[in-house]
Short mmCIF file of C-alpha atoms in Angstrom, two decimals:
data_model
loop_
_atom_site.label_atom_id
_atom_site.label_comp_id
_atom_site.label_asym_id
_atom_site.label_seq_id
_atom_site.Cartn_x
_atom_site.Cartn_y
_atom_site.Cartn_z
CA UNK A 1 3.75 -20.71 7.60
CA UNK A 2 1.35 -20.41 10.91
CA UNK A 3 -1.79 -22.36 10.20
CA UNK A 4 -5.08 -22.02 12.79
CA UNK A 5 -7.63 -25.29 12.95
CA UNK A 6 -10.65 -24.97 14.87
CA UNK A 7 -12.08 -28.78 14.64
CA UNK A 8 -15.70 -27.98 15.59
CA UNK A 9 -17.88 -26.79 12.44
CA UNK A 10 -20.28 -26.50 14.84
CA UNK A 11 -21.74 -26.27 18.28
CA UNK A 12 -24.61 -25.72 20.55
CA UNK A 13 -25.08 -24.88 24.45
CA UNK A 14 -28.79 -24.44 25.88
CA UNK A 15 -29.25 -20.33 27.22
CA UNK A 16 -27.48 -19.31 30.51
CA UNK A 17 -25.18 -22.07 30.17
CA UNK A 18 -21.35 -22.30 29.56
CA UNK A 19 -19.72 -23.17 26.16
CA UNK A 20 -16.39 -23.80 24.95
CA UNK A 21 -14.85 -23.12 21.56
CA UNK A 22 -11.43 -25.10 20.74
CA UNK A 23 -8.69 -23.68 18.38
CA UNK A 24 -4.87 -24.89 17.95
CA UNK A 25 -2.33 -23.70 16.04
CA UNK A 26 0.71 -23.98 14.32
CA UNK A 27 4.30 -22.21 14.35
CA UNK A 28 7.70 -21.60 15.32
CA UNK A 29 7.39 -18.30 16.92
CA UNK A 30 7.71 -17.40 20.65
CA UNK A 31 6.06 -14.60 20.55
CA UNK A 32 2.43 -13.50 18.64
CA UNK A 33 -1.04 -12.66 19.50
CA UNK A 34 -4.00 -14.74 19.27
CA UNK A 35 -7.26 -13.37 18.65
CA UNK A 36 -11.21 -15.07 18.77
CA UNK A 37 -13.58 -12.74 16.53
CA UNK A 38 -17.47 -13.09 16.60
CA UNK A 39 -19.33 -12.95 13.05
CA UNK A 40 -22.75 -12.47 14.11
CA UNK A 41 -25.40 -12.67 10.91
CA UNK A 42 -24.93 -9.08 9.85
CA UNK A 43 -21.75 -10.67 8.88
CA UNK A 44 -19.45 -8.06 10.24
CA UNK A 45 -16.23 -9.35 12.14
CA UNK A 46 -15.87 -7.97 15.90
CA UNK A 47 -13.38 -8.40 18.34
CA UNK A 48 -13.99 -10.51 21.00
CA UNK A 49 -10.49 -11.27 22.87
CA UNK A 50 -6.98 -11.05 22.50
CA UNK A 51 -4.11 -12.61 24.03
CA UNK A 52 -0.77 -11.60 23.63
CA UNK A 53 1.55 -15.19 24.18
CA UNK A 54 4.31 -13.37 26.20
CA UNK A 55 1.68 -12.78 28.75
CA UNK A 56 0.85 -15.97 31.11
CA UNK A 57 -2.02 -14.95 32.21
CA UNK A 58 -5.17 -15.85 30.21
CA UNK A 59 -7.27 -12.61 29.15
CA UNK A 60 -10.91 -12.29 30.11
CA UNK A 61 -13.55 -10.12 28.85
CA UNK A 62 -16.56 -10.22 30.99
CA UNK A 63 -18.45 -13.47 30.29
CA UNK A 64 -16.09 -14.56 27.79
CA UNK A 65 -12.44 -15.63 28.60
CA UNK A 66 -9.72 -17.74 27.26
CA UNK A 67 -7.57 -20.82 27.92
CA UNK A 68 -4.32 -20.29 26.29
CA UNK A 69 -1.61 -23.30 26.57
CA UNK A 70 1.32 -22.21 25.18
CA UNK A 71 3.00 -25.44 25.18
CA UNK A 72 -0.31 -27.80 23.42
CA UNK A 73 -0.54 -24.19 21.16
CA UNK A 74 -4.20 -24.06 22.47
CA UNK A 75 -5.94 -21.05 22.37
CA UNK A 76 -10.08 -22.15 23.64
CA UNK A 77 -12.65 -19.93 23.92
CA UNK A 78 -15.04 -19.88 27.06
CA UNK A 79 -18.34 -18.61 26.74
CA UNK A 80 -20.26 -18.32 30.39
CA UNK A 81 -23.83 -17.23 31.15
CA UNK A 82 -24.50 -17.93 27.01
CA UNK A 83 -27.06 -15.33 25.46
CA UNK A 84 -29.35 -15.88 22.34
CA UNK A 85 -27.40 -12.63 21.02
CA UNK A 86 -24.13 -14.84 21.46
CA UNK A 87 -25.21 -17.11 18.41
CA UNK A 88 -22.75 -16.35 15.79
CA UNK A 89 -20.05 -17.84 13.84
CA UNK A 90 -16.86 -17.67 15.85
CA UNK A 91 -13.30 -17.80 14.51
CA UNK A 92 -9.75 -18.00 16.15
CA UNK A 93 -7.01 -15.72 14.17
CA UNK A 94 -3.24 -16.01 14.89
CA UNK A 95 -0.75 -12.98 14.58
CA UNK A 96 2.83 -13.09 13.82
CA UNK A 97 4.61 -9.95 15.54
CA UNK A 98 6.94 -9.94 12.75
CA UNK A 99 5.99 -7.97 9.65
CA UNK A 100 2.47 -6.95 8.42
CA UNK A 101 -0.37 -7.03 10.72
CA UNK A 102 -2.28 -9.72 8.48
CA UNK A 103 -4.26 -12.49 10.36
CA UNK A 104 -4.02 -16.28 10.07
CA UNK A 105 -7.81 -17.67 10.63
CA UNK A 106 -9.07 -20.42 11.47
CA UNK A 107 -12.08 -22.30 9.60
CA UNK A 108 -14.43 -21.31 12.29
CA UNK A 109 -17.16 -22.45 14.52
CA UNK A 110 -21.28 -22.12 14.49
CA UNK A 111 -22.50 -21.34 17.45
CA UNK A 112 -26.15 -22.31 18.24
CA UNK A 113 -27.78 -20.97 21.36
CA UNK A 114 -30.78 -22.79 22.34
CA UNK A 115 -33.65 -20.96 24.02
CA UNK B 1 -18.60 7.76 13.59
CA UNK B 2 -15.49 6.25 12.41
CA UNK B 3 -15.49 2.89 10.74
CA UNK B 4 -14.77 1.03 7.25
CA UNK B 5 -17.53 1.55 4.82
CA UNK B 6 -17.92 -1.85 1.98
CA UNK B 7 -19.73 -0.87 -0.83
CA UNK B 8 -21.87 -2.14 -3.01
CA UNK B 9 -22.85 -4.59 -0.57
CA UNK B 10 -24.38 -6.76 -3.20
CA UNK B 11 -23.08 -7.21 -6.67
CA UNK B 12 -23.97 -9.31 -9.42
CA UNK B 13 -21.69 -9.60 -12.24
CA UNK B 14 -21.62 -11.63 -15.46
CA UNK B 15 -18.39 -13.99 -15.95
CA UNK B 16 -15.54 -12.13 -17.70
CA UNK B 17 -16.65 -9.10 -16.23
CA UNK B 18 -14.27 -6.90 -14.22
CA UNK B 19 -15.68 -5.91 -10.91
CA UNK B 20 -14.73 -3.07 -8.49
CA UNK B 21 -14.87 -3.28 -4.93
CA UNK B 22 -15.24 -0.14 -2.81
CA UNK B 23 -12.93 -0.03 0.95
CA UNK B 24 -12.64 3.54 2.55
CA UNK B 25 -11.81 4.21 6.28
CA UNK B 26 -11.85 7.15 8.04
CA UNK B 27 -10.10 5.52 11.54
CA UNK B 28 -6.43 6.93 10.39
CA UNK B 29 -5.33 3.81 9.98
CA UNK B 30 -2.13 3.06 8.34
CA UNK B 31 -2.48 -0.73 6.88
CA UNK B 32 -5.66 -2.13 5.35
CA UNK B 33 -6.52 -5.64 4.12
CA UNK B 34 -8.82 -7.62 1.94
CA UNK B 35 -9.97 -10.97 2.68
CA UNK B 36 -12.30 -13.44 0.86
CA UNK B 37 -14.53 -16.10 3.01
CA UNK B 38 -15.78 -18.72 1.62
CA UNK B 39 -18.06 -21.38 3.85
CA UNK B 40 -16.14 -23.94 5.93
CA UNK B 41 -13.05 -21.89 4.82
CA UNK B 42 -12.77 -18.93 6.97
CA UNK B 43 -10.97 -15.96 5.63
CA UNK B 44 -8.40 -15.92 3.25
CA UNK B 45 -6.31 -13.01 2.64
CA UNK B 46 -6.30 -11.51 -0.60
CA UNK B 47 -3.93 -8.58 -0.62
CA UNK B 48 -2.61 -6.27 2.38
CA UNK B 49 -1.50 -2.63 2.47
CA UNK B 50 1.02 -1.05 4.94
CA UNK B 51 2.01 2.31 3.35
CA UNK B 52 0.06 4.74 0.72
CA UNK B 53 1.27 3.69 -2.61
CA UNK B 54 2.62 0.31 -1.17
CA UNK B 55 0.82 -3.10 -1.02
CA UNK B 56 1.75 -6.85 -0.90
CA UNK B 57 0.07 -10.22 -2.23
CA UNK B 58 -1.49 -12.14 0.49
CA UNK B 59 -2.45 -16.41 0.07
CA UNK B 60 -4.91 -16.02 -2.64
CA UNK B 61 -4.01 -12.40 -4.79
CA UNK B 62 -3.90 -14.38 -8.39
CA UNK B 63 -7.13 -12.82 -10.51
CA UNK B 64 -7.37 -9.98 -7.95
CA UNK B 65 -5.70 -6.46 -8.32
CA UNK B 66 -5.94 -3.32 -5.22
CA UNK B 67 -4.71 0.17 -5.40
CA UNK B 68 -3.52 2.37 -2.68
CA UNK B 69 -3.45 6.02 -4.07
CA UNK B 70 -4.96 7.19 -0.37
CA UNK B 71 -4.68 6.59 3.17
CA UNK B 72 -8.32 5.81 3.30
CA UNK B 73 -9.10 4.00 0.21
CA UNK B 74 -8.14 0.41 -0.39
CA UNK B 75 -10.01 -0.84 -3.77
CA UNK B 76 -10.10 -4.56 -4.71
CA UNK B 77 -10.45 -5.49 -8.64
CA UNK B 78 -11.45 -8.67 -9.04
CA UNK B 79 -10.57 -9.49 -12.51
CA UNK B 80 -11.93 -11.78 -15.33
CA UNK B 81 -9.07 -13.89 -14.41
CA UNK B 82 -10.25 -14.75 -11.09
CA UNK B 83 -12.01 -18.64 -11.88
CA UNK B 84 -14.02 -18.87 -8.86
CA UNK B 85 -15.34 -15.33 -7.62
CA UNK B 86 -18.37 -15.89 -5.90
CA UNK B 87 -17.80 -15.27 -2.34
CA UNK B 88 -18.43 -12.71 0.33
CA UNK B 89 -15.19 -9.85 0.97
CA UNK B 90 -14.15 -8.32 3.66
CA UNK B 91 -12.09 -5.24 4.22
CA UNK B 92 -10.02 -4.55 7.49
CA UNK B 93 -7.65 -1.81 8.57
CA UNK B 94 -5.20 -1.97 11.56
CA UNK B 95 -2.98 1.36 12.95
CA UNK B 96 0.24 0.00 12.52
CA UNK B 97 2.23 2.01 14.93
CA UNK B 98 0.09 0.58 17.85
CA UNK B 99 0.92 -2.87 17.17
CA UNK B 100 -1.62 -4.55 18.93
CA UNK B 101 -2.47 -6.72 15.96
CA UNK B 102 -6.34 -5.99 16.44
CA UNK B 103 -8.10 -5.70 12.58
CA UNK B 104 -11.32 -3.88 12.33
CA UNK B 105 -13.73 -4.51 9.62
CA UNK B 106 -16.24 -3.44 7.40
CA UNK B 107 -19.56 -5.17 6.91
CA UNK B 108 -18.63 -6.63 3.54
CA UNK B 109 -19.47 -7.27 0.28
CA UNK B 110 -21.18 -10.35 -1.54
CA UNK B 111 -20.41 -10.85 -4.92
CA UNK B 112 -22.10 -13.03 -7.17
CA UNK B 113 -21.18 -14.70 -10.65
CA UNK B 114 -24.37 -15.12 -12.95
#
């Protein structure tokens, strides 16, 4: 079975600077999708990025990006230009393409912006 | 606007007490999910759906039970048999046929033991 650690309970980056969110994971598979989600305090899960492994080149969304290593499994999370609004927990999901679309999580990460 | 409604979003129940929590979508999507998160745990999936009239245990499904009579409906029972029910549920849908893998969720419920 897949299995997603993020090691960092928690972390915390002063306003306007950069942060970065670490995540590894487990499995036999060549091919899946790796996701990081954002659970802000109204608790609801949103999308942040996805990265589909087939696909070498890492996936950026505006002032967030990734830096996927296939070969360390490695999936971090870069956070640039960090906004109070970016405080949230943070969580790194893995997807098997095989089968149901049910996500593997990680334990998660608090992320503390500092004014 | 479309979206997964959770409801109640607070509930209180009293042990050996079977609870009913509410999941409807109205994004068309095929599969729907439950999870349960639990601090320093992250989320933990309960039960999963693919099909109307179809669903599947996930890690966790023993003293839970889910029903899938509609496409947008996706109750969770959480059952007197559950030991440790106090924890905060989420439910997600995903449309299958896209296979993008991308799960959207609702805002949750929080359930309480007294």
């Amino acid at each position: 079975a897949q299995t997603v650690t993020q090691s960092q309970p928690e972390m915390s980056v002063q306003e306007a600077e950069t942060v970065t969110l670490s995540c590894t994971y487990d499995t036999s598979e060549s091919d899946y999708y790796l996701f990081w989600y954002k659970q802000p305090p109204s608790r609801q899960m949103i999308l942040v990025i996805r990265q589909e492994a087939y696909k070498q080149q890492n996936a950026t969304e505006n002032r967030f990006s990734v830096n996927f290593q296939k070969a360390a499994k490695s999936f971090s999370l870069k956070i640039s230009d960090s906004q109070l609004g970016d405080a949230a927990m943070y969580f790194c999901a893995y997807r098997s393409p095989q089968g149901a679309q049910k996500l593997v999580f990680g334990q998660g990460t608090r992320l503390t912006i500092n004014p | 606007d479309g979206g997964i409604t959770q409801s109640p979003k607070y509930l209180f129940r009293k042990e050996g007490q079977n609870v009913t929590l509410s999941c409807e979508q109205n994004l068309n999507h095929d599969a729907m999910y439950w999870y349960r998160q639990d601090p320093g745990q992250g989320l933990r999936l309960i039960y999963y759906s693919q099909i109307v009239n179809d669903f599947q245990k996930g890690d966790i499904a023993e003293g839970y039970s889910v029903s899938r009579e509609k496409k947008e409906s996706f109750p969770l029972t959480v059952t007197s048999a559950q030991k440790n029910p106090t924890a905060f549920y989420l439910c997600a849908s995903s449309r299958a046929a896209l296979n993008t893998g991308e799960l959207f969720f609702g805002e949750g419920s929080r359930l309480t033991v007294l």
